[in-house]
Tab-separated table of C-alpha atoms and ligand atoms in Angstrom:
chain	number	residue	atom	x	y	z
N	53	UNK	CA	18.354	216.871	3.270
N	54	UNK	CA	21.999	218.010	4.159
N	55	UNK	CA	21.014	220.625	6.739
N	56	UNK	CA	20.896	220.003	10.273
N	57	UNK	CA	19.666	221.249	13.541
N	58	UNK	CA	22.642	222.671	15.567
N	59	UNK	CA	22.024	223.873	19.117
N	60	UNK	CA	23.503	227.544	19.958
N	61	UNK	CA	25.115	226.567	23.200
N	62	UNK	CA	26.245	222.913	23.332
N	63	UNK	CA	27.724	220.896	20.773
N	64	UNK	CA	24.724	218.734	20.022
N	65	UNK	CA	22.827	218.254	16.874
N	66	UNK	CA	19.279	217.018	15.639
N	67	UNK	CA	18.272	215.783	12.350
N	68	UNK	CA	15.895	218.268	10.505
N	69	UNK	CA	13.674	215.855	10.777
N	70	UNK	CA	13.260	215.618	14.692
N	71	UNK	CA	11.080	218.354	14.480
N	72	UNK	CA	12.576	220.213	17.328
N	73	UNK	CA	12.594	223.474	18.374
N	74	UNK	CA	14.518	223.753	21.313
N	75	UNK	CA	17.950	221.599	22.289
N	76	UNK	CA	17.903	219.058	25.061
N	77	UNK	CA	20.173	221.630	27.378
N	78	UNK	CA	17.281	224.325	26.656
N	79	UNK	CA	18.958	225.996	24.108
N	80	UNK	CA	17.667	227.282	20.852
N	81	UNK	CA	18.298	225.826	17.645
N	82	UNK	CA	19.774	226.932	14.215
N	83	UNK	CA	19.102	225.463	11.220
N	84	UNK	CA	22.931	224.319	9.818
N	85	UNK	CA	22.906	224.910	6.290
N	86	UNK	CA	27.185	224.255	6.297
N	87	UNK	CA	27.556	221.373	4.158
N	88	UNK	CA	25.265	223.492	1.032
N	89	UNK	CA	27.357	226.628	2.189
N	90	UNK	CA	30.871	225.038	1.263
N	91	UNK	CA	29.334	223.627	-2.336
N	92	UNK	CA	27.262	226.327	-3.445
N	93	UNK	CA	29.101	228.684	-5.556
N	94	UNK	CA	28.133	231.925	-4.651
N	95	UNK	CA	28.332	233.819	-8.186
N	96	UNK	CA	26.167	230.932	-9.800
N	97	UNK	CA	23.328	230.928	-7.105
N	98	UNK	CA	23.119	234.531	-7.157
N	99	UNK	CA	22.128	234.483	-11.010
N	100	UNK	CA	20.174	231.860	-10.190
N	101	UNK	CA	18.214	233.474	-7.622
N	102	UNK	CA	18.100	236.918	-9.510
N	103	UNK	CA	16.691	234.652	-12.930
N	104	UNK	CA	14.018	233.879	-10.924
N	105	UNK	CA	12.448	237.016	-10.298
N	106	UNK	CA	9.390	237.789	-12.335
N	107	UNK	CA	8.564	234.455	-12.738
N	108	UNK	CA	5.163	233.728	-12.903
N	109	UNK	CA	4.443	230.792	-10.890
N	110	UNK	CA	5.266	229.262	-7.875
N	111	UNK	CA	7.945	228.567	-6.124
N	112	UNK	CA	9.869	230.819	-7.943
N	113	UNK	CA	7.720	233.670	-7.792
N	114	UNK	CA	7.621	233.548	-3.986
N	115	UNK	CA	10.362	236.121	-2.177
N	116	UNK	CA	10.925	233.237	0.071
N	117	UNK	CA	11.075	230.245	-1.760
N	118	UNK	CA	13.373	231.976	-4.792
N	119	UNK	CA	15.895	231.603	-2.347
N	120	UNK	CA	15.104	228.001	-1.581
N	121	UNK	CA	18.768	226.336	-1.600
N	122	UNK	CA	19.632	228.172	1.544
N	123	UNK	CA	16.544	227.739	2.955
N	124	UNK	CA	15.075	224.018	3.318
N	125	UNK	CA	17.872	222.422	0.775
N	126	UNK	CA	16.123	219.591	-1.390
N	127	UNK	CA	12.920	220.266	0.462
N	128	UNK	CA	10.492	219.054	-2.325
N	129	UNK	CA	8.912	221.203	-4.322
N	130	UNK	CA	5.116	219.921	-4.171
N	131	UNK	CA	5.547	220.018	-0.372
N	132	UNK	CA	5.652	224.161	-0.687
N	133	UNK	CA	2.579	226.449	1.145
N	134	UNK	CA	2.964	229.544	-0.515
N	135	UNK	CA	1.365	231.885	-1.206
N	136	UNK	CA	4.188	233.981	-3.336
N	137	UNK	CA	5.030	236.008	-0.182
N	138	UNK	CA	7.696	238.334	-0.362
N	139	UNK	CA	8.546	240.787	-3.193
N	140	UNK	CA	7.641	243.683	-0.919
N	141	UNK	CA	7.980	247.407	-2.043
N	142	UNK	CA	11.169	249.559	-1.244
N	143	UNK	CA	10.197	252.821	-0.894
N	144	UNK	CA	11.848	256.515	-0.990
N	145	UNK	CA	9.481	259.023	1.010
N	146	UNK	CA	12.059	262.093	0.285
N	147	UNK	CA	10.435	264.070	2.953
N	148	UNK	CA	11.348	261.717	5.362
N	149	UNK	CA	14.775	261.107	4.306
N	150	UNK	CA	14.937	265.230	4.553
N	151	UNK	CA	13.789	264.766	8.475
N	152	UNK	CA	16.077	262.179	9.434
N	153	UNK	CA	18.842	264.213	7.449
N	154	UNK	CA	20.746	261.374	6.160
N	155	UNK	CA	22.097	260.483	2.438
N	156	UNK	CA	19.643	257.927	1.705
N	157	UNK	CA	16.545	256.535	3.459
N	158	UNK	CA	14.164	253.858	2.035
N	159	UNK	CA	11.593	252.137	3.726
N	160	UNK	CA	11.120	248.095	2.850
N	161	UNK	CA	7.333	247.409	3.243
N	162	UNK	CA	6.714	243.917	4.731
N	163	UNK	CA	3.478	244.973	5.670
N	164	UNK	CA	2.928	243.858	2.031
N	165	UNK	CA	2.821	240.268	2.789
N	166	UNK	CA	-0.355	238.256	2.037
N	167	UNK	CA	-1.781	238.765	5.619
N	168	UNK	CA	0.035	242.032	6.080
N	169	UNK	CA	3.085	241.180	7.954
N	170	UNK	CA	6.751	239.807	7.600
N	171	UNK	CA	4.975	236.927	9.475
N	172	UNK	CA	4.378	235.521	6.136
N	173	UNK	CA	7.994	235.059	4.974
N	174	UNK	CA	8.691	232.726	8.125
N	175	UNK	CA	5.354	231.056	7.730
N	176	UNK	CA	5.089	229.541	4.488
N	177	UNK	CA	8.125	227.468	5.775
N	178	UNK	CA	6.925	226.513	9.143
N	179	UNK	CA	3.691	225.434	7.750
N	180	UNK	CA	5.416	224.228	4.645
N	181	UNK	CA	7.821	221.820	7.115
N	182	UNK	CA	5.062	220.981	9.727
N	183	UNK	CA	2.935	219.194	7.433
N	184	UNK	CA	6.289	217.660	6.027
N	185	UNK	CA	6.497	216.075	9.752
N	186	UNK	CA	3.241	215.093	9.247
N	187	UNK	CA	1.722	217.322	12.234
N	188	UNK	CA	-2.183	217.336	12.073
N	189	UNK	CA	-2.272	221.182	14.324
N	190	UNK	CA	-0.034	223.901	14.573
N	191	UNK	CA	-0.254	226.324	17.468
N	192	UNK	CA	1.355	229.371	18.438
N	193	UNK	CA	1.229	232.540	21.150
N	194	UNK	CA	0.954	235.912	19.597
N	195	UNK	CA	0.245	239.310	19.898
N	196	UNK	CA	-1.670	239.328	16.385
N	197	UNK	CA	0.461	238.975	13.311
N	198	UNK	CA	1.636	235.768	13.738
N	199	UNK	CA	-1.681	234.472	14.611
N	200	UNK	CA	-3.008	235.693	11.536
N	201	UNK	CA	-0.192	234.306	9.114
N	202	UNK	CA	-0.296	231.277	11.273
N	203	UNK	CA	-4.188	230.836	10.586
N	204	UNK	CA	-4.101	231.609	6.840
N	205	UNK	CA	-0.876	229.062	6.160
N	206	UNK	CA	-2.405	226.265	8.547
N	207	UNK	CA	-5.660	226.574	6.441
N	208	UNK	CA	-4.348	226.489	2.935
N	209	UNK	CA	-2.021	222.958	4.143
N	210	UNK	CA	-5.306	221.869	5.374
N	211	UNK	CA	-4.026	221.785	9.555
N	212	UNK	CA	-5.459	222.840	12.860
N	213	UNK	CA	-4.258	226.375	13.908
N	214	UNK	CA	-4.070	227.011	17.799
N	215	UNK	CA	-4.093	230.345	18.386
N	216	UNK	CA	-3.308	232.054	22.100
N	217	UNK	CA	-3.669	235.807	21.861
N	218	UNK	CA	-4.040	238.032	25.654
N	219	UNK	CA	-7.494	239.063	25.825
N	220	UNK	CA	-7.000	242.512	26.186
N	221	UNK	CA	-3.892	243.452	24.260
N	222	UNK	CA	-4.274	242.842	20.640
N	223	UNK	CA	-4.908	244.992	17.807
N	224	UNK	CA	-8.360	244.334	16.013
N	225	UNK	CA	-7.737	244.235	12.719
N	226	UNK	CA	-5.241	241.159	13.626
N	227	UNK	CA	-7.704	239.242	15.517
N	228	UNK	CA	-10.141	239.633	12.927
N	229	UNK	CA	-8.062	237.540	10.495
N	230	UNK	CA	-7.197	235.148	12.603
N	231	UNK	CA	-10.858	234.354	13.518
N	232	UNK	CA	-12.342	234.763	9.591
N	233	UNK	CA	-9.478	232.335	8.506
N	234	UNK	CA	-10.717	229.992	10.632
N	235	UNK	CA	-8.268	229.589	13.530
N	236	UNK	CA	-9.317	228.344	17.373
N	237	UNK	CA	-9.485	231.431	18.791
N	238	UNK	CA	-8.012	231.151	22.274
N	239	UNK	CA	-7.880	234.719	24.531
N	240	UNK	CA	-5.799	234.335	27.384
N	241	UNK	CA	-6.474	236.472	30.353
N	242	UNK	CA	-3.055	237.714	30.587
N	243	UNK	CA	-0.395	238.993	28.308
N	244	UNK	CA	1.839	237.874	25.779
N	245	UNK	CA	4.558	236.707	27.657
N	246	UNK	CA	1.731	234.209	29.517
N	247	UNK	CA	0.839	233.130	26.677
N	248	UNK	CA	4.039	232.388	25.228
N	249	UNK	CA	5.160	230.607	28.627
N	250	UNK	CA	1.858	228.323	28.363
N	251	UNK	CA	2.956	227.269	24.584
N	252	UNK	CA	6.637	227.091	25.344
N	253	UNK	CA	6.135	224.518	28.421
N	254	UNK	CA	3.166	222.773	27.236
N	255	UNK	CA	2.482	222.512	23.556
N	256	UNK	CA	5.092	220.105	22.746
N	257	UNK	CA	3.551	217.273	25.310
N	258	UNK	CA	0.375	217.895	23.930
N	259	UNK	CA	1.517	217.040	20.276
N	260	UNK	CA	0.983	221.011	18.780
N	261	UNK	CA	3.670	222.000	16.535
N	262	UNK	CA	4.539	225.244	17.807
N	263	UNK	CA	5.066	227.980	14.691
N	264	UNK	CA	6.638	230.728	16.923
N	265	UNK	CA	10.108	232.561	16.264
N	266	UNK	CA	11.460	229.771	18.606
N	267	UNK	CA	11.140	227.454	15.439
N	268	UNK	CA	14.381	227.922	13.986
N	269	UNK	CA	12.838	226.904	10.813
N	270	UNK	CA	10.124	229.636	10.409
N	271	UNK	CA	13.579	232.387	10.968
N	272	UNK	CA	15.435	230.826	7.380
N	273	UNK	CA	12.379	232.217	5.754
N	274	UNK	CA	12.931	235.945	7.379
N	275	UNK	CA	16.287	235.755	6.358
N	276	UNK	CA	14.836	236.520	2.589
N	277	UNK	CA	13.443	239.964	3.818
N	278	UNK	CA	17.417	240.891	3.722
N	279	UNK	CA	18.654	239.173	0.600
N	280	UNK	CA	15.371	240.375	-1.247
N	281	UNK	CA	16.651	244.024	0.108
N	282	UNK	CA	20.112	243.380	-1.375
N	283	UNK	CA	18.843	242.237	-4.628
N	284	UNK	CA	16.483	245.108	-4.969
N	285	UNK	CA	19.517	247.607	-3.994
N	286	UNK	CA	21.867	246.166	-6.539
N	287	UNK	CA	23.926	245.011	-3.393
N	288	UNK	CA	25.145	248.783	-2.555
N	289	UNK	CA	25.539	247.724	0.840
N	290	UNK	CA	23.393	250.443	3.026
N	291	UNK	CA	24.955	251.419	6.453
N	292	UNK	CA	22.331	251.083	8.936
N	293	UNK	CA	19.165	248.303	9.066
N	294	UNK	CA	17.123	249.318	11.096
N	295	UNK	CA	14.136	246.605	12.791
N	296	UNK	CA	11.966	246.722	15.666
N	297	UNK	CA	12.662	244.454	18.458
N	298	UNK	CA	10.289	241.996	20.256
N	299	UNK	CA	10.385	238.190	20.416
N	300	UNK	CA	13.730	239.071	18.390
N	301	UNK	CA	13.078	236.769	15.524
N	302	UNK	CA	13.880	239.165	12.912
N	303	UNK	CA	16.819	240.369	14.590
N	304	UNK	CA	18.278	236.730	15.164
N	305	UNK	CA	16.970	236.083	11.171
N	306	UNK	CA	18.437	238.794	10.005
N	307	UNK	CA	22.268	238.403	11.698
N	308	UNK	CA	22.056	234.914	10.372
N	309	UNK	CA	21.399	236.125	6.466
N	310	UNK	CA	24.268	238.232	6.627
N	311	UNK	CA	26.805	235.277	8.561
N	312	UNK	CA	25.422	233.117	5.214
N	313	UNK	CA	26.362	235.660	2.740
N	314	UNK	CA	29.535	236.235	4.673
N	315	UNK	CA	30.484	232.494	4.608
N	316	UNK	CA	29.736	232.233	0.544
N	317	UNK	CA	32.306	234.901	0.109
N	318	UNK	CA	29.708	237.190	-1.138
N	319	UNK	CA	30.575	239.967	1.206
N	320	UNK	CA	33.477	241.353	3.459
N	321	UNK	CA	33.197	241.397	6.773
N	322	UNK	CA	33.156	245.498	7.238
N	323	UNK	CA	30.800	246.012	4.527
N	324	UNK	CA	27.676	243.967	6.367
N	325	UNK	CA	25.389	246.361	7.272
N	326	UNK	CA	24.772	247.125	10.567
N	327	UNK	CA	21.174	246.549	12.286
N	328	UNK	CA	19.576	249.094	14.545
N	329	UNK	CA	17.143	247.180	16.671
N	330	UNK	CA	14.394	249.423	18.280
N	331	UNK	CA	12.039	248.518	21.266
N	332	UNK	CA	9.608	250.406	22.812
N	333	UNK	CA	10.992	252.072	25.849
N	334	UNK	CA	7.927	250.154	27.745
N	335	UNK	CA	8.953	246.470	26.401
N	336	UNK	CA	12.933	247.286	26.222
N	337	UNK	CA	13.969	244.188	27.789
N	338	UNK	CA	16.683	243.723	25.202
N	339	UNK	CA	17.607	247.539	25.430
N	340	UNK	CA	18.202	247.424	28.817
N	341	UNK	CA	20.534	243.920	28.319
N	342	UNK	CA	22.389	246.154	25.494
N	343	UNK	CA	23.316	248.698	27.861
N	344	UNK	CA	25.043	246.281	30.229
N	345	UNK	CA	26.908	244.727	27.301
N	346	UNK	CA	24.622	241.752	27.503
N	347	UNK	CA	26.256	240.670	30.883
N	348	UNK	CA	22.141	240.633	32.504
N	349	UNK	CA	19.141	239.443	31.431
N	350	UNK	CA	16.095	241.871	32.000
N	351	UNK	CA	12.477	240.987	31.412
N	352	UNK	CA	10.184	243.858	31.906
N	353	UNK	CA	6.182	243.968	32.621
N	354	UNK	CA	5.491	244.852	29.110
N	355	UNK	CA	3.410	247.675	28.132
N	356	UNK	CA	2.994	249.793	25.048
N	357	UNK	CA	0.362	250.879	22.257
N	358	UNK	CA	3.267	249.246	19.816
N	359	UNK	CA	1.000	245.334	20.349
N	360	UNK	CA	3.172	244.261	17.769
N	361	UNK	CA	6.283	244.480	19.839
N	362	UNK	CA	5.005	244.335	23.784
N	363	UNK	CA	6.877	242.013	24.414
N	364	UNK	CA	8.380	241.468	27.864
N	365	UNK	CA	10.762	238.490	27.987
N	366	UNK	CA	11.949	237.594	24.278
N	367	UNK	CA	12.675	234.310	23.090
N	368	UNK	CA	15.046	234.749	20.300
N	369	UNK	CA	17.584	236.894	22.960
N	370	UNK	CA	20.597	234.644	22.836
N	371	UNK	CA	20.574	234.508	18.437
N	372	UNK	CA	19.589	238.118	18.679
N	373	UNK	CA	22.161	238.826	20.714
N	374	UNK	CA	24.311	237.282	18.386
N	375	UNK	CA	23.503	239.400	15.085
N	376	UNK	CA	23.835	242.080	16.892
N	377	UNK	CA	27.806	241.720	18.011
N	378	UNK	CA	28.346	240.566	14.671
N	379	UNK	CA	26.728	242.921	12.598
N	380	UNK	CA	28.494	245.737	15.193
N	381	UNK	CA	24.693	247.001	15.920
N	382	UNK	CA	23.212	248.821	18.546
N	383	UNK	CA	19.378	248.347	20.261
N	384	UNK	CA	17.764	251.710	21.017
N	385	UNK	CA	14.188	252.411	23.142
N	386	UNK	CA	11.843	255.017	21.838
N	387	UNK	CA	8.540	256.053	24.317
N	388	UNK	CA	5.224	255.282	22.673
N	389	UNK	CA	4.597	259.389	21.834
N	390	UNK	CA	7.721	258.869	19.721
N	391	UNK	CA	6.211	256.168	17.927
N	392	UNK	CA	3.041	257.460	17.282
N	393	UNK	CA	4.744	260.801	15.741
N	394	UNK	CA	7.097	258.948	13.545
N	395	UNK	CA	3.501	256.975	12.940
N	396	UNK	CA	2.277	259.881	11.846
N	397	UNK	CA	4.938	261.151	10.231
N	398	UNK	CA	5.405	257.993	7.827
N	399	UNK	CA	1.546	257.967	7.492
N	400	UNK	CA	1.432	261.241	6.216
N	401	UNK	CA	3.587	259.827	3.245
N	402	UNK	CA	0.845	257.644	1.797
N	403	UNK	CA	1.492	254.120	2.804
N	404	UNK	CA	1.601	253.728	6.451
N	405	UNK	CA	2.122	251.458	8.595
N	406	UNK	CA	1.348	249.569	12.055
N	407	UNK	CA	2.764	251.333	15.418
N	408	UNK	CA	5.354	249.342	15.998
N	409	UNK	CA	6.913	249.356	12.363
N	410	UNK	CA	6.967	253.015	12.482
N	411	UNK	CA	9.256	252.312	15.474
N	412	UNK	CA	11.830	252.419	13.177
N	413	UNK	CA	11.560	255.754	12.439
N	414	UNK	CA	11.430	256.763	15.658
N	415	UNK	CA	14.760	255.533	16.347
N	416	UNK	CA	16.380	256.441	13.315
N	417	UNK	CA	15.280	259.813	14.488
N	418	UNK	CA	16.325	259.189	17.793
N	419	UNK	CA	19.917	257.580	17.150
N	420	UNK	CA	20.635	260.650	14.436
N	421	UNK	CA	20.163	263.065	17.497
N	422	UNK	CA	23.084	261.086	19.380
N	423	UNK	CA	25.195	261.464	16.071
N	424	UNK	CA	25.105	257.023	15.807
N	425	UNK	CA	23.567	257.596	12.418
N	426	UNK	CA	25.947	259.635	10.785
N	427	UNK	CA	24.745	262.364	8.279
N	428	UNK	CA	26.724	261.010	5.130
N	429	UNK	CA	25.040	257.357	6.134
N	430	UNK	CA	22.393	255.108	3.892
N	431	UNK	CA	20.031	253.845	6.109
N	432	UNK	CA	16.913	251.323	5.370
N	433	UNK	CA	14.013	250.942	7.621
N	434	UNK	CA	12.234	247.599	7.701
N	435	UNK	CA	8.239	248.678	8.316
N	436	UNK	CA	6.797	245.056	9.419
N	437	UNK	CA	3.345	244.895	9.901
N	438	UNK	CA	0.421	246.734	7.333
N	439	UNK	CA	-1.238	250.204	8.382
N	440	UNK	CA	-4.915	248.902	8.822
N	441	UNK	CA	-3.764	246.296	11.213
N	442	UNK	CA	-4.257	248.976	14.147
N	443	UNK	CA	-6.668	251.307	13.120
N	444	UNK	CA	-7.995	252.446	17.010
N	445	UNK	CA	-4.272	253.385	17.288
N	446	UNK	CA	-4.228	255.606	14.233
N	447	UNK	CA	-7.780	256.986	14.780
N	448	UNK	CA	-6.764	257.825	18.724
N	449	UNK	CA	-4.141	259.781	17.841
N	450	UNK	CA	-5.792	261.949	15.597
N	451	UNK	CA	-8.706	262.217	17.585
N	452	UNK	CA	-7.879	262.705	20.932
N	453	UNK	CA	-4.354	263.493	21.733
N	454	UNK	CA	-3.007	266.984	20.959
N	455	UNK	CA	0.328	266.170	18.651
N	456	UNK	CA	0.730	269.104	16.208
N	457	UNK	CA	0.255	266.054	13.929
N	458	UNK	CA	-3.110	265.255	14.850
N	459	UNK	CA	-5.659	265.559	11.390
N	460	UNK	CA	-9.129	265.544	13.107
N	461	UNK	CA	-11.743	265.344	11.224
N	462	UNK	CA	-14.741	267.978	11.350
N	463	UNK	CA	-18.557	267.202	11.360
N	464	UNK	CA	-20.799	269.178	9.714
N	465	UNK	CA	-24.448	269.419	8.700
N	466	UNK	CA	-25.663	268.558	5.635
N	467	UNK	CA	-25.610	272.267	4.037
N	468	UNK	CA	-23.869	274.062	1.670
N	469	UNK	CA	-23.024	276.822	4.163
N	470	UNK	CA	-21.879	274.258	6.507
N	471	UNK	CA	-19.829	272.807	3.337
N	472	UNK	CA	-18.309	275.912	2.202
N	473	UNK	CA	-17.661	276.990	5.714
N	474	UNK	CA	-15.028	274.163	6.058
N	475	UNK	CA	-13.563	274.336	3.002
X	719	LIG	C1	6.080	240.300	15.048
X	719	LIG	C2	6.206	241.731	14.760
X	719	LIG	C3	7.264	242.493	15.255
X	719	LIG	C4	8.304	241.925	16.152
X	719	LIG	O1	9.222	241.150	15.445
X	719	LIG	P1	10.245	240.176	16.191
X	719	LIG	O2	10.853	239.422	15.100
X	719	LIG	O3	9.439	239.332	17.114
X	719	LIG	O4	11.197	241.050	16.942
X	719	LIG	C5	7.351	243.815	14.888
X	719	LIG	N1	6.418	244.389	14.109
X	719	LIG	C6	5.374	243.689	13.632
X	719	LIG	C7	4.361	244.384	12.813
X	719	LIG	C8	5.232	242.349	13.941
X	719	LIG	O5	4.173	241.677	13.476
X	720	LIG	ZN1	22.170	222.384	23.639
């Protein structure tokens, strides 16, 4: 395998193979796909990868693995966990793109993943590559999705999945997964961050393959979620991609899909897209490092009903930093009553999707008010994690606060006068 390990701030390298996830200096790690980048020909790839969707078996018919030359090259094929992740809906809610008053709005569903996040996409590589290295457990810190994903890959390669979730924090319909696919369970009395400090310092030492966005491996599958997106827009370019922001790993995943299309020649520098990365105005850490032109690291005592993205101290900052200077973005915070509107608002459409997905919405919303988004601009929201993931948010918002979105239900008796009364 041709692709190397290449650390972000110093000039050393790893072999693939090393299994690392961080550099020797403390840096993070990319995966160096240079040497396939200057003999792939773009033109015949991208038939390539278009001939293969449709097909009925895997690895072709897996959103992640279709793409497999830029991912793990010559990673053999009977070494692939899949479970044909990927191929997620792109959807046009009209009455949405009529709120946000922009040309064109569509919504790309990752929440329609096998466990019900983008999680998957990364996954099915991490898992794929860790039993490649011949690791026996995989373990990871989450705040629920990547638990889950983690779980159900770990399972299906037969390996050990570690799971460190705050005990307070996360959403039930994540923890349930993570426990019925048969994960070790471990709630931390503390937050994310904690437990992402406990698996960054320790799990190395103790032999655990760790499967979080630090494992520069697990980000080449999220790249996909962008050249899927391409693919499925005929490569119009939209203007605006708009993400939440927590750990980063989509944002850092997503700069580096574009710098790899950008190096094959398959697109000019002012036509990438550029990515709108949303955080919670409680868990804004990144935000708040925007503002200063990235000269200052913040880390902020997380809090928000968005679980998916309370995240205080990110570990993909430096890469997601990166995208976002190259792909010209900007990072915007949105309170939590501003994601539980848009929430409702996107609900309302049919689909749905978790609290922090419908993030996005809120700052498209939020960055159309300042005149960022621009009116004549196409804009594509990337909703990450499945509606019934968070239910007790959904069901407390329409229960007990007083938004002029709230749908309460009403109890009756069981008459027809009550019936007809209601009706
Ligand atoms: C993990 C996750 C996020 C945060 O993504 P990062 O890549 O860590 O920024 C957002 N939404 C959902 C639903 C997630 O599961
Ligand atoms: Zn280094």
């Amino acid at each position: 395998m041709d692709s190397k390990l290449h650390c972000i701030y110093c000039p050393r390298e790893y072999l693939l193979l090393s299994g690392k996830n961080t550099c020797e200096c403390g840096g993070l790690l990319d995966v160096d796909h240079s040497s396939t980048l200057e003999s792939l020909k773009a033109g015949d790839w991208l038939k390539q990868v278009a001939d293969r969707w449709g097909a009925k078996s895997l690895p072709d018919s897996s959103g992640v693995w279709r793409y497999r030359e830029l991912i793990l090259p010559g990673f053999p094929e009977e070494g692939i966990i899949s479970k044909g992740e990927g191929n997620t809906r792109l959807y046009d809610f009209p009455r949405l793109t009529e709120i946000a008053r922009v040309e064109k709005l569509k919504f790309k569903h990752e929440g329609e993943n096998p466990t019900g996040s983008f999680k998957d996409r990364g996954m099915t590589v991490a898992i794929s590559w860790a039993k490649r290295l011949g690791s026996l457990a995989v373990v990871c810190a989450s705040t629920g999705n990547t638990a889950a994903s983690a779980a159900s890959y770990a399972r299906s390669a037969g390996m050990k999945a570690f799971i460190l979730i705050s005990s307070e924090r996360v959403a039930m319909g994540k923890v349930s997964q993570s426990i019925a696919y048969g994960a070790r369970v471990i709630k931390v009395r503390g937050n994310f961050d904690d437990c992402m400090k406990l698996v960054s310092e320790h799990a190395s030492d103790m032999g655990l393959y760790v499967v979080n966005s630090v494992n520069p491996v697990r980000l080449e599958g999220q790249k996909t979620i962008i050249w899927e997106l391409l693919e499925q827009l005929d490569w119009k370019l939209p203007k605006w991609i708009v993400v939440p922001g927590g750990n980063l790993g989509n944002t850092s995943a997503f700069g580096k899909a574009f710098q790899e299309l950008y190096s094959l020649g398959i697109l000019d520098i002012d036509e990438i897209p550029r990515l709108a990365v949303i955080q919670a105005s409680g868990a804004s850490p990144f935000y708040k490092s925007w503002k200063r032109n990235f000269d200052t690291r913040f880390v902020d005592q997380a809090r928000t009903c968005a679980s998916a993205i309370e995240i205080g101290d990110p570990v993909n900052r430096s890469k997601a930093m990166r995208s976002v200077v190259f792909t010209k973005g900007v990072v915007e915070a949105v309170s939590d009553e501003e994601i539980m509107s848009a929430k409702a608002l996107l609900d309302r459409e049919g689909v749905g999707a978790e609290p922090a997905s419908a993030a996005t919405l809120a700052g498209l919303l939020k960055l159309r008010s300042a005149g960022t988004i621009r009116e004549s601009d196409t804009v594509i929201c990337v909703l990450t994690g499945h509606m019934l993931k968070d239910p007790d948010a959904t069901i407390r918002f329409h229960t007990e606060g007083d938004s002029v979105l709230a749908n309460k239900p009403i109890v009756i008796d069981p008459t027809l006068p009550a019936l007809k009364s209601v009706l």
